[in-house]
Coordinates of C-alpha atoms and ligand atoms in Angstrom, one line a residue:
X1 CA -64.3 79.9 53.3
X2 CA -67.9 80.2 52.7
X3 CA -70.5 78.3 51.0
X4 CA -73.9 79.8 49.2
X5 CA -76.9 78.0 49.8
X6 CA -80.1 78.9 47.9
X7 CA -83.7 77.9 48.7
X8 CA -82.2 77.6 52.8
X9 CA -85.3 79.0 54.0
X10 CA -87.2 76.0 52.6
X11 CA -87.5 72.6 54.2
X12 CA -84.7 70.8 53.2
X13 CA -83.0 74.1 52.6
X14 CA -83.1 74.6 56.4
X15 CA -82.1 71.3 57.8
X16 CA -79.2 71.8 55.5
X17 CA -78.2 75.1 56.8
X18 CA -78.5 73.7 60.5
X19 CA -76.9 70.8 60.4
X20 CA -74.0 72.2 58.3
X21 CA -73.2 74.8 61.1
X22 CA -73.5 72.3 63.2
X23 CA -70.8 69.9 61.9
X24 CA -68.7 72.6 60.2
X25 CA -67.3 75.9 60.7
X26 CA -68.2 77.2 57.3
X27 CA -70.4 80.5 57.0
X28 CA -72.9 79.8 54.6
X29 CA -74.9 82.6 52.6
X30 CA -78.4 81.7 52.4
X31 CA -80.2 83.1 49.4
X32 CA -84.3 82.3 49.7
X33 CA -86.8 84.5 47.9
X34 CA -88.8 83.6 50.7
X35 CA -91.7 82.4 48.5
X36 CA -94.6 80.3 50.7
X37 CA -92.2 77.7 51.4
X38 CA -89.8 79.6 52.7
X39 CA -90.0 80.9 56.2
X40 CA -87.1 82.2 58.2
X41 CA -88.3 81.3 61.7
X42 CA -87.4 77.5 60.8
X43 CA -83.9 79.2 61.3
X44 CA -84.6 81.4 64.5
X45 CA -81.7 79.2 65.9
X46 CA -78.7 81.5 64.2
X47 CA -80.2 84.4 64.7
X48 CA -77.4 85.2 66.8
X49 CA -74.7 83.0 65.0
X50 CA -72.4 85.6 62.6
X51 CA -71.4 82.4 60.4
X52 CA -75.5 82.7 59.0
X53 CA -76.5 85.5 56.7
X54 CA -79.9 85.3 55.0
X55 CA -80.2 87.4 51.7
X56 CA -83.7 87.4 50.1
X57 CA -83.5 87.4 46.8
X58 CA -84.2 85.1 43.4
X59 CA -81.5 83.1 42.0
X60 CA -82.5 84.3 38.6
X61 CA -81.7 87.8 39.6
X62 CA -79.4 88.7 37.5
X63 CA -78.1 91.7 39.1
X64 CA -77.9 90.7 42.7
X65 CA -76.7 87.0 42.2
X66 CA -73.2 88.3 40.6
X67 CA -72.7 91.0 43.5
X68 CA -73.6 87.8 45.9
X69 CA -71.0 86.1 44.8
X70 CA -68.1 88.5 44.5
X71 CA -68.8 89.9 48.2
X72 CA -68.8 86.8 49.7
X73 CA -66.6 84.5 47.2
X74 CA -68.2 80.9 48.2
X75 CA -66.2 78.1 47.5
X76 CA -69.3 76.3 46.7
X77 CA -73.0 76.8 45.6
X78 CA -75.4 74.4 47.1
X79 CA -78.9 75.1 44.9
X80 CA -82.0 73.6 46.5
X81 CA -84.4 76.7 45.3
X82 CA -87.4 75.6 43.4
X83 CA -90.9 75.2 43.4
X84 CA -90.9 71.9 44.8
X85 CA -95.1 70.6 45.3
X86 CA -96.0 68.5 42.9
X87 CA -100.0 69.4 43.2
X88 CA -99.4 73.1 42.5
X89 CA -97.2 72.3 39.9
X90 CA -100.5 70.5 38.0
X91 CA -102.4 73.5 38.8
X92 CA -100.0 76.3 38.0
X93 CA -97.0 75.4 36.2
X94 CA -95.3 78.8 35.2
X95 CA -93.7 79.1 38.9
X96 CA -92.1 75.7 38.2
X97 CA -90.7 77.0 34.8
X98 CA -89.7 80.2 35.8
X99 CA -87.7 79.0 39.2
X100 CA -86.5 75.7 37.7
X101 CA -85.9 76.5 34.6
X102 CA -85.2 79.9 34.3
X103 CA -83.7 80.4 37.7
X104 CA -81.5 77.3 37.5
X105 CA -80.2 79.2 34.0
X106 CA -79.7 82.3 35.7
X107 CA -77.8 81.2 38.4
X108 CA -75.5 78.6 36.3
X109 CA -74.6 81.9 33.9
X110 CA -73.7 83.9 37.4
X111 CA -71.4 81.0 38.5
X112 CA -69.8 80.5 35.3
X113 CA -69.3 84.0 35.2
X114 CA -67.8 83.8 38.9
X115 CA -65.8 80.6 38.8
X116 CA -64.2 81.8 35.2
X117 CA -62.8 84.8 36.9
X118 CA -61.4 82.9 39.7
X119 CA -57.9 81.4 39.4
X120 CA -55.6 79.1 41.1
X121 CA -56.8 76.3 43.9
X122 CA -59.7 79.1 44.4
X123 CA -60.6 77.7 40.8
X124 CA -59.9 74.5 41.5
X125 CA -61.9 73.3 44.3
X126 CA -64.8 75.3 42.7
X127 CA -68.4 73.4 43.1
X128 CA -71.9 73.7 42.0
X129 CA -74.4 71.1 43.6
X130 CA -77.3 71.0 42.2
X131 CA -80.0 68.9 44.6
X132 CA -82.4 67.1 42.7
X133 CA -85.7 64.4 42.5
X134 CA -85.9 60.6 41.6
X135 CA -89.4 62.4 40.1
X136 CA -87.2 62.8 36.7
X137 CA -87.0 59.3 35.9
X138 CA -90.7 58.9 35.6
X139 CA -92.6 56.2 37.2
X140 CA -91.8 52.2 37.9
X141 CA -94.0 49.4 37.8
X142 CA -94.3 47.1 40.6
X143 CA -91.2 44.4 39.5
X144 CA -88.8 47.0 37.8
X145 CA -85.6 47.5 39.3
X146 CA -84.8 50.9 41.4
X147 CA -83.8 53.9 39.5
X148 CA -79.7 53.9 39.3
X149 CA -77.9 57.0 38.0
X150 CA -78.1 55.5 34.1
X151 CA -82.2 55.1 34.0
X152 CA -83.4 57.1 31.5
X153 CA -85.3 60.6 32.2
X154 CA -89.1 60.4 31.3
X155 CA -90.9 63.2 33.9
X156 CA -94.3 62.9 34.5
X157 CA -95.6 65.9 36.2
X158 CA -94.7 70.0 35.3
X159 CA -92.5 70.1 38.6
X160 CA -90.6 66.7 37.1
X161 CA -90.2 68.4 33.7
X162 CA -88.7 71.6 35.4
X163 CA -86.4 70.0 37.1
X164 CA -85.1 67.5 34.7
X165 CA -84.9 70.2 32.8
X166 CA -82.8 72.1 35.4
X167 CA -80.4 68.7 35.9
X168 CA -80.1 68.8 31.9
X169 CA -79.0 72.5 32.0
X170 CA -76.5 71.9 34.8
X171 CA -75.0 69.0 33.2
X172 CA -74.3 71.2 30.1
X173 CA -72.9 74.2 31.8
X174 CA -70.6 71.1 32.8
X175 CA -69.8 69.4 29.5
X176 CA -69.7 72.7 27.8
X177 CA -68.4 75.3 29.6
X178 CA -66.4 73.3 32.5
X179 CA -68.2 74.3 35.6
X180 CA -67.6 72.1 38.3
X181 CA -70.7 70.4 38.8
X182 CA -72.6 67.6 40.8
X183 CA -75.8 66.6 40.8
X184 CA -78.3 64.6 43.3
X185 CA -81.5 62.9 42.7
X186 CA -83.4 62.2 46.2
X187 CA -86.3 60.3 46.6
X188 CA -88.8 61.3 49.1
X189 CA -88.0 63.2 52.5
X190 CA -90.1 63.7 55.2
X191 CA -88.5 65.5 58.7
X192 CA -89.1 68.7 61.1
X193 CA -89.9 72.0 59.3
X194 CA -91.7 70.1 56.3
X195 CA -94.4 72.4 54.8
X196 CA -98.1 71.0 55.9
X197 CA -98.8 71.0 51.9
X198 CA -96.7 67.5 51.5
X199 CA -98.6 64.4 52.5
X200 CA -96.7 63.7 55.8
X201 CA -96.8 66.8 57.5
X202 CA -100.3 67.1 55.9
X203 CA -101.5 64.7 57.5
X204 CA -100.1 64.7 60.9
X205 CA -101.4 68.5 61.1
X206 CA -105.0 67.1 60.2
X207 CA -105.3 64.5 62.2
X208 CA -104.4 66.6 65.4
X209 CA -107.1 68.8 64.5
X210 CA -109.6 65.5 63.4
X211 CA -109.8 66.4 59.9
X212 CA -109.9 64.0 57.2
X213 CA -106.5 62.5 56.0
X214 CA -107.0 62.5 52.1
X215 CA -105.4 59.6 50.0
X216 CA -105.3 60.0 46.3
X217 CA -106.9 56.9 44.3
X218 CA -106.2 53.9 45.8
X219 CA -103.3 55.2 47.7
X220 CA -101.4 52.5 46.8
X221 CA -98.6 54.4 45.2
X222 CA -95.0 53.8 46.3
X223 CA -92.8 56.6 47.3
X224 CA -89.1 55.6 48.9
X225 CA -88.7 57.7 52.4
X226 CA -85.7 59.2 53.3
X227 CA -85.7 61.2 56.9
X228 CA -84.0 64.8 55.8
X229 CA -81.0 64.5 57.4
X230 CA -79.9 61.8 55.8
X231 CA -80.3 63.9 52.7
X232 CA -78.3 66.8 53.9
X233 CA -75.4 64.1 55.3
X234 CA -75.4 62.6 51.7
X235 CA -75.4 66.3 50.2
X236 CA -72.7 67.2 52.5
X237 CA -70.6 64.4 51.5
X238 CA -71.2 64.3 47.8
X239 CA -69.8 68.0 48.2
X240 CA -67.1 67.2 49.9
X241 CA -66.0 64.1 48.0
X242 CA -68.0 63.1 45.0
X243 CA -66.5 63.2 41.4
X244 CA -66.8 66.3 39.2
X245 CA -69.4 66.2 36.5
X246 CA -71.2 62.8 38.2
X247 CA -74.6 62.6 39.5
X248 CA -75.4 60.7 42.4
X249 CA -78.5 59.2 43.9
X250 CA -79.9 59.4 47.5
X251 CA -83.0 56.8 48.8
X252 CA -84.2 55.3 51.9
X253 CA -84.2 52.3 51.1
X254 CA -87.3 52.1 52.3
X255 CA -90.8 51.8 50.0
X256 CA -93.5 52.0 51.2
X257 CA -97.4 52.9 49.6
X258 CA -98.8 56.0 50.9
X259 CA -101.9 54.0 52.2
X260 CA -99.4 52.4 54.8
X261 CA -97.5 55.9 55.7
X262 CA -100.5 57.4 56.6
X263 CA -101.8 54.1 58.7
X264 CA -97.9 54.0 60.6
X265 CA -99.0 58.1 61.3
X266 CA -101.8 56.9 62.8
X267 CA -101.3 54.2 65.0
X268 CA -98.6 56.1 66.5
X269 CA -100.5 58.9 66.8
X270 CA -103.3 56.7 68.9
X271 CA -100.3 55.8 71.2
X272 CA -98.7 59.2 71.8
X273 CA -102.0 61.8 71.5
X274 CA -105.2 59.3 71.5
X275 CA -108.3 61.3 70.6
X276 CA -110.5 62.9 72.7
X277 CA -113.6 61.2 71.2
X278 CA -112.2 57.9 72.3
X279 CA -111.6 57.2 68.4
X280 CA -108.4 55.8 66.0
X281 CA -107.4 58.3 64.2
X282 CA -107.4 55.8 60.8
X283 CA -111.5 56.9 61.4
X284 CA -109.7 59.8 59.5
X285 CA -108.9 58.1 56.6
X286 CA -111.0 59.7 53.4
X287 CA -110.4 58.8 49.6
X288 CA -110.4 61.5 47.4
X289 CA -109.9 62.3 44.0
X290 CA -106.0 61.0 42.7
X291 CA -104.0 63.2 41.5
X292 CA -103.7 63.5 37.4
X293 CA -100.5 61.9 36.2
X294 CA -100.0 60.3 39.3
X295 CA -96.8 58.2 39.1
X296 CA -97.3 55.1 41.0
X297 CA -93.7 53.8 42.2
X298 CA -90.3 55.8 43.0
X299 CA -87.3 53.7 44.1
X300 CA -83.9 54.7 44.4
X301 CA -81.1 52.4 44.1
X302 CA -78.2 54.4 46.3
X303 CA -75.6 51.8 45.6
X304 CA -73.1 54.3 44.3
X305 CA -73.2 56.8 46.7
X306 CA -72.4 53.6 49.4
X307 CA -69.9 52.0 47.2
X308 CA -68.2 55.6 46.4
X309 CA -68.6 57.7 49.2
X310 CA -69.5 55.4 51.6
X311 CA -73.1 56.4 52.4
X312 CA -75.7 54.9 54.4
X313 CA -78.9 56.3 55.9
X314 CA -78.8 56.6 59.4
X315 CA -82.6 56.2 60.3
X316 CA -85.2 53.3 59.2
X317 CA -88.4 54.8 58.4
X318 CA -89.9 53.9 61.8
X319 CA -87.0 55.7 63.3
X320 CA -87.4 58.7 61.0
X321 CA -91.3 58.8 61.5
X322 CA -91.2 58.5 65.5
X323 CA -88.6 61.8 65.3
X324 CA -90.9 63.4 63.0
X325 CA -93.9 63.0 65.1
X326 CA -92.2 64.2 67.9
X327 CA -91.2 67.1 66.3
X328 CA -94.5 68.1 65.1
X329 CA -96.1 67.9 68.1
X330 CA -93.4 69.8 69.7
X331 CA -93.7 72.5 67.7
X332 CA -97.3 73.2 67.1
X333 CA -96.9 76.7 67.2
X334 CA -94.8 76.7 63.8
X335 CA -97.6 74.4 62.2
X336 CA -99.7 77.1 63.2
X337 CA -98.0 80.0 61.8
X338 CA -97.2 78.4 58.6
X339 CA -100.8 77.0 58.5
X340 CA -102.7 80.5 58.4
X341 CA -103.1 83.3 55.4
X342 CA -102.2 81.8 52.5
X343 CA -101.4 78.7 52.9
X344 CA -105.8 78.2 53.5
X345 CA -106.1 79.6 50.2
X346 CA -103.9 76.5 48.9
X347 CA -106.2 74.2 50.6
X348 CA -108.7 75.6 49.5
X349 CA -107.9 75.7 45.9
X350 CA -106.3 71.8 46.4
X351 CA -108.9 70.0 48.6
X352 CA -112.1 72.4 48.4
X353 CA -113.8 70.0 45.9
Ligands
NAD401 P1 -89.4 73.7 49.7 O1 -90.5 74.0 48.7 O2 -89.7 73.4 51.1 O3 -88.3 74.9 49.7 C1 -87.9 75.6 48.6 C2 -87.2 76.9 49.0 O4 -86.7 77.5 47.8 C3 -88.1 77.8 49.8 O5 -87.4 78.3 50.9 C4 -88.4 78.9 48.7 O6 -88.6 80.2 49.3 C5 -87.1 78.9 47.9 N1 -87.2 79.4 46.6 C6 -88.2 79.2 45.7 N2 -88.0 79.8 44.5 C7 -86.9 80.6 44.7 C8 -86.2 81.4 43.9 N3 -86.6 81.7 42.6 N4 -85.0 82.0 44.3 C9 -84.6 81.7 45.6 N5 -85.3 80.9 46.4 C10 -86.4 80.3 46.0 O7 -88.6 72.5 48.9 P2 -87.8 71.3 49.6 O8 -88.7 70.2 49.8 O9 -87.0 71.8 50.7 O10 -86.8 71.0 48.4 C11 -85.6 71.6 48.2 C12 -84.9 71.0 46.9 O11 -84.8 69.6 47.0 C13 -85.7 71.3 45.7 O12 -84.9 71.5 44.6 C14 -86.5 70.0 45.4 O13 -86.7 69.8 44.1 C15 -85.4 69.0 45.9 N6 -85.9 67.7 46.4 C16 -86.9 67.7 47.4 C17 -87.4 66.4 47.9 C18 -88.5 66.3 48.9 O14 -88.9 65.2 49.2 N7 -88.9 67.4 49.5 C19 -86.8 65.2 47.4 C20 -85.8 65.3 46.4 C21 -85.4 66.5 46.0
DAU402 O1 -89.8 61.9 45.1 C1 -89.2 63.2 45.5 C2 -90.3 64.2 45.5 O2 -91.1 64.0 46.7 C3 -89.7 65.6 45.6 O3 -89.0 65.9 44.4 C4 -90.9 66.7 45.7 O4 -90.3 68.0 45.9 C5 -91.7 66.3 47.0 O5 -92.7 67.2 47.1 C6 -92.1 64.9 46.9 O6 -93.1 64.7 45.9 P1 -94.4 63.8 46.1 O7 -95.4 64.2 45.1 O8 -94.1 62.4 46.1 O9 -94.8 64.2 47.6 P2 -96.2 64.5 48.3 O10 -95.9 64.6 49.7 O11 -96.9 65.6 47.6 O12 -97.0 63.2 48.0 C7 -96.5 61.9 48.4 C8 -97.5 60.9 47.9 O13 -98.7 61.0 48.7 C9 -97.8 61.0 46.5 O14 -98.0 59.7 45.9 C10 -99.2 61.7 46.5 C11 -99.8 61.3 47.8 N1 -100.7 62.3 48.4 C12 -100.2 63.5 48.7 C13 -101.0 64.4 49.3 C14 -100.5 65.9 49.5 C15 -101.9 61.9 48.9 O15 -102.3 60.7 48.7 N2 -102.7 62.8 49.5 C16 -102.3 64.1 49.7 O16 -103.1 64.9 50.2

């Protein structure tokens, strides 16, 4: 048996792939179209390992998608490609549509297409996850109650429109056509082989090389971390076991307002790698502009994926962060590479105001 995996090159994508091999046999085919998220050394580990094949390609092709799947017959597509930054979603939304949108419909026509065709328990055990943000319910004020699986969709930004869109689509091909389908909405992860573009790895990369650490607004804005594996455990698990056609939610537990992230970052980071100069690195700290549209509270409530499936994240956020900063400055030399060409062009564009 064999499972395909799109957007495995990413960050999640990635610690998905690598912890799968690791707790199952399974090849997996990885599509990735590689775009600047993507990068293949975070899976330098399998280069070696048979059960790993990486084809880069766009899940919207419509030529190459179909052959995908009839070489290889997965019993499963996991779909984690997508545009997936929120900031260069506000600044160039057509991305967003064409990979989210477009690309999710692409791909839901080539499985259709595939599972039709397929008969017997080959038909029958059939499943498309599609892995999904909390960002489609919108934004919660400081007393409302977590976002369960029945709160109602109101996105905010153009990367939370594209991909409610994309749930909305998948949960058709469902109810329409009978596609096997599930569907998870994660809050925010944070973990090794995170793109230096999202505010944890952000800022962990600029304090190591004393640069300011930029909070939007007031950076009081809530955000419920989850460490990544805990994601890919909950994906695992929901493909393994969850119910046709339901959708399932995945959260830390664990709020916190990015003003107090970036503060934990920092007094570890004074513990583990104190600064030359003899100063904190929360000297760092800089206010800058917010971010239009910024929502101000996520929170997932998980209880059905606990009740159902018997879920339960397996680090605490000061857990999670103490792994995370050891990765990082373990691997300095990925930072590095991911961190040159045109990735400075982003920051540019981004932060050179
Ligand atoms: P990422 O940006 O790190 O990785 C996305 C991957 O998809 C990259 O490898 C990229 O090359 C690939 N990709 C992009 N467009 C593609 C296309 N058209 N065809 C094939 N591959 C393509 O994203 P991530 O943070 O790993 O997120 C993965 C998924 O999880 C996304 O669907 C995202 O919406 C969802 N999600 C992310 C988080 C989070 O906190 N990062 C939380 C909840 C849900
Ligand atoms: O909630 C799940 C979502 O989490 C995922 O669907 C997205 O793919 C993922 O990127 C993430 O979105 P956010 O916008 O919440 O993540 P980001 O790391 O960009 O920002 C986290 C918070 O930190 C957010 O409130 C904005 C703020 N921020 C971010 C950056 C990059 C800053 O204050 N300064 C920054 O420089």
């Amino acid at each position: 048996m064999t499972i395909l995996v799109t957007g495995g090159a990413g960050f999640i994508g990635s610690n998905f792939v690598l912890d799968w091999l690791a707790e199952r046999d399974e090849p997996v085919v990885n599509l990735d179209k590689l775009t600047y998220a993507g990068n293949p050394r975070n899976l330098g580990s399998l280069e070696r390992d048979s059960r790993h094949v990486l084809v880069v390609g766009d899940i919207g092709d419509t030529r190459l998608v179909p052959i995908l799947l009839e070489r290889h017959r997965p019993r499963a597509i996991v779909n984690l490609a997508a545009e997936s930054h929120v900031d260069r979603s506000i600044h160039g939304p057509d991305h967003f549509v064409q990979t989210n949108i477009i690309g999710t419909y692409h791909l839901l026509q080539s499985a259709c297409a595939y599972w039709s065709a397929l008969s017997g328990t080959e038909r029958d055990r059939f499943r498309f996850l599609h892995v999904s943000t909390d960002e489609v319910y919108g934004s919660l004020d400081p007393d409302d109650v977590a976002f369960s699986e029945n709160h109602p969709y109101a996105p905010n930004s153009p990367y939370a429109a594209s991909k409610a869109a994309s749930d909305h689509l998948v949960r058709a091909w469902g109810h329409t056509y009978g596609l096997p389908v599930l569907t998870t909405n994660c809050s925010n992860n944070y973990g090794p082989f995170q793109f230096p573009e999202k505010l944890i790895p952000l800022c962990i990369h600029n304090a190591l090389a004393g640069k300011p650490l930029p909070i939007y607004g007031d950076g009081r804005q809530i955000r419920d971390w989850l460490y990544v594996k805990d994601h890919c455990n909950a994906i695992r698990l929901v493909l393994e076991s969850g119910q046709v056609g339901e959708t399932y939610n995945v959260g830390g537990n664990s709020e916190h307002a990015n003003l107090e992230v970036v503060r934990t970052l920092c007094r570890l980071l004074n513990d583990m790698m104190p600064r030359a100069n003899g100063a904190t690195y929360q000297e760092l700290i800089a206010f800058v502009s917010d971010r239009p549209g910024h929502d101000r509270r996520y929170a997932i409530d998980s209880g059905k994926l606990r009740r159902e499936l018997d879920w339960r994240p397996m680090e605490t956020f000061d857990s999670g962060i103490g792994k995370t900063l050891e990765w990082y400055l373990a691997n300095q030399d990925w930072v590095a590479e991911v961190t040159s060409g045109a990735y400075r062009d982003w920051v540019k564009t981004q932060y050179g105001r």
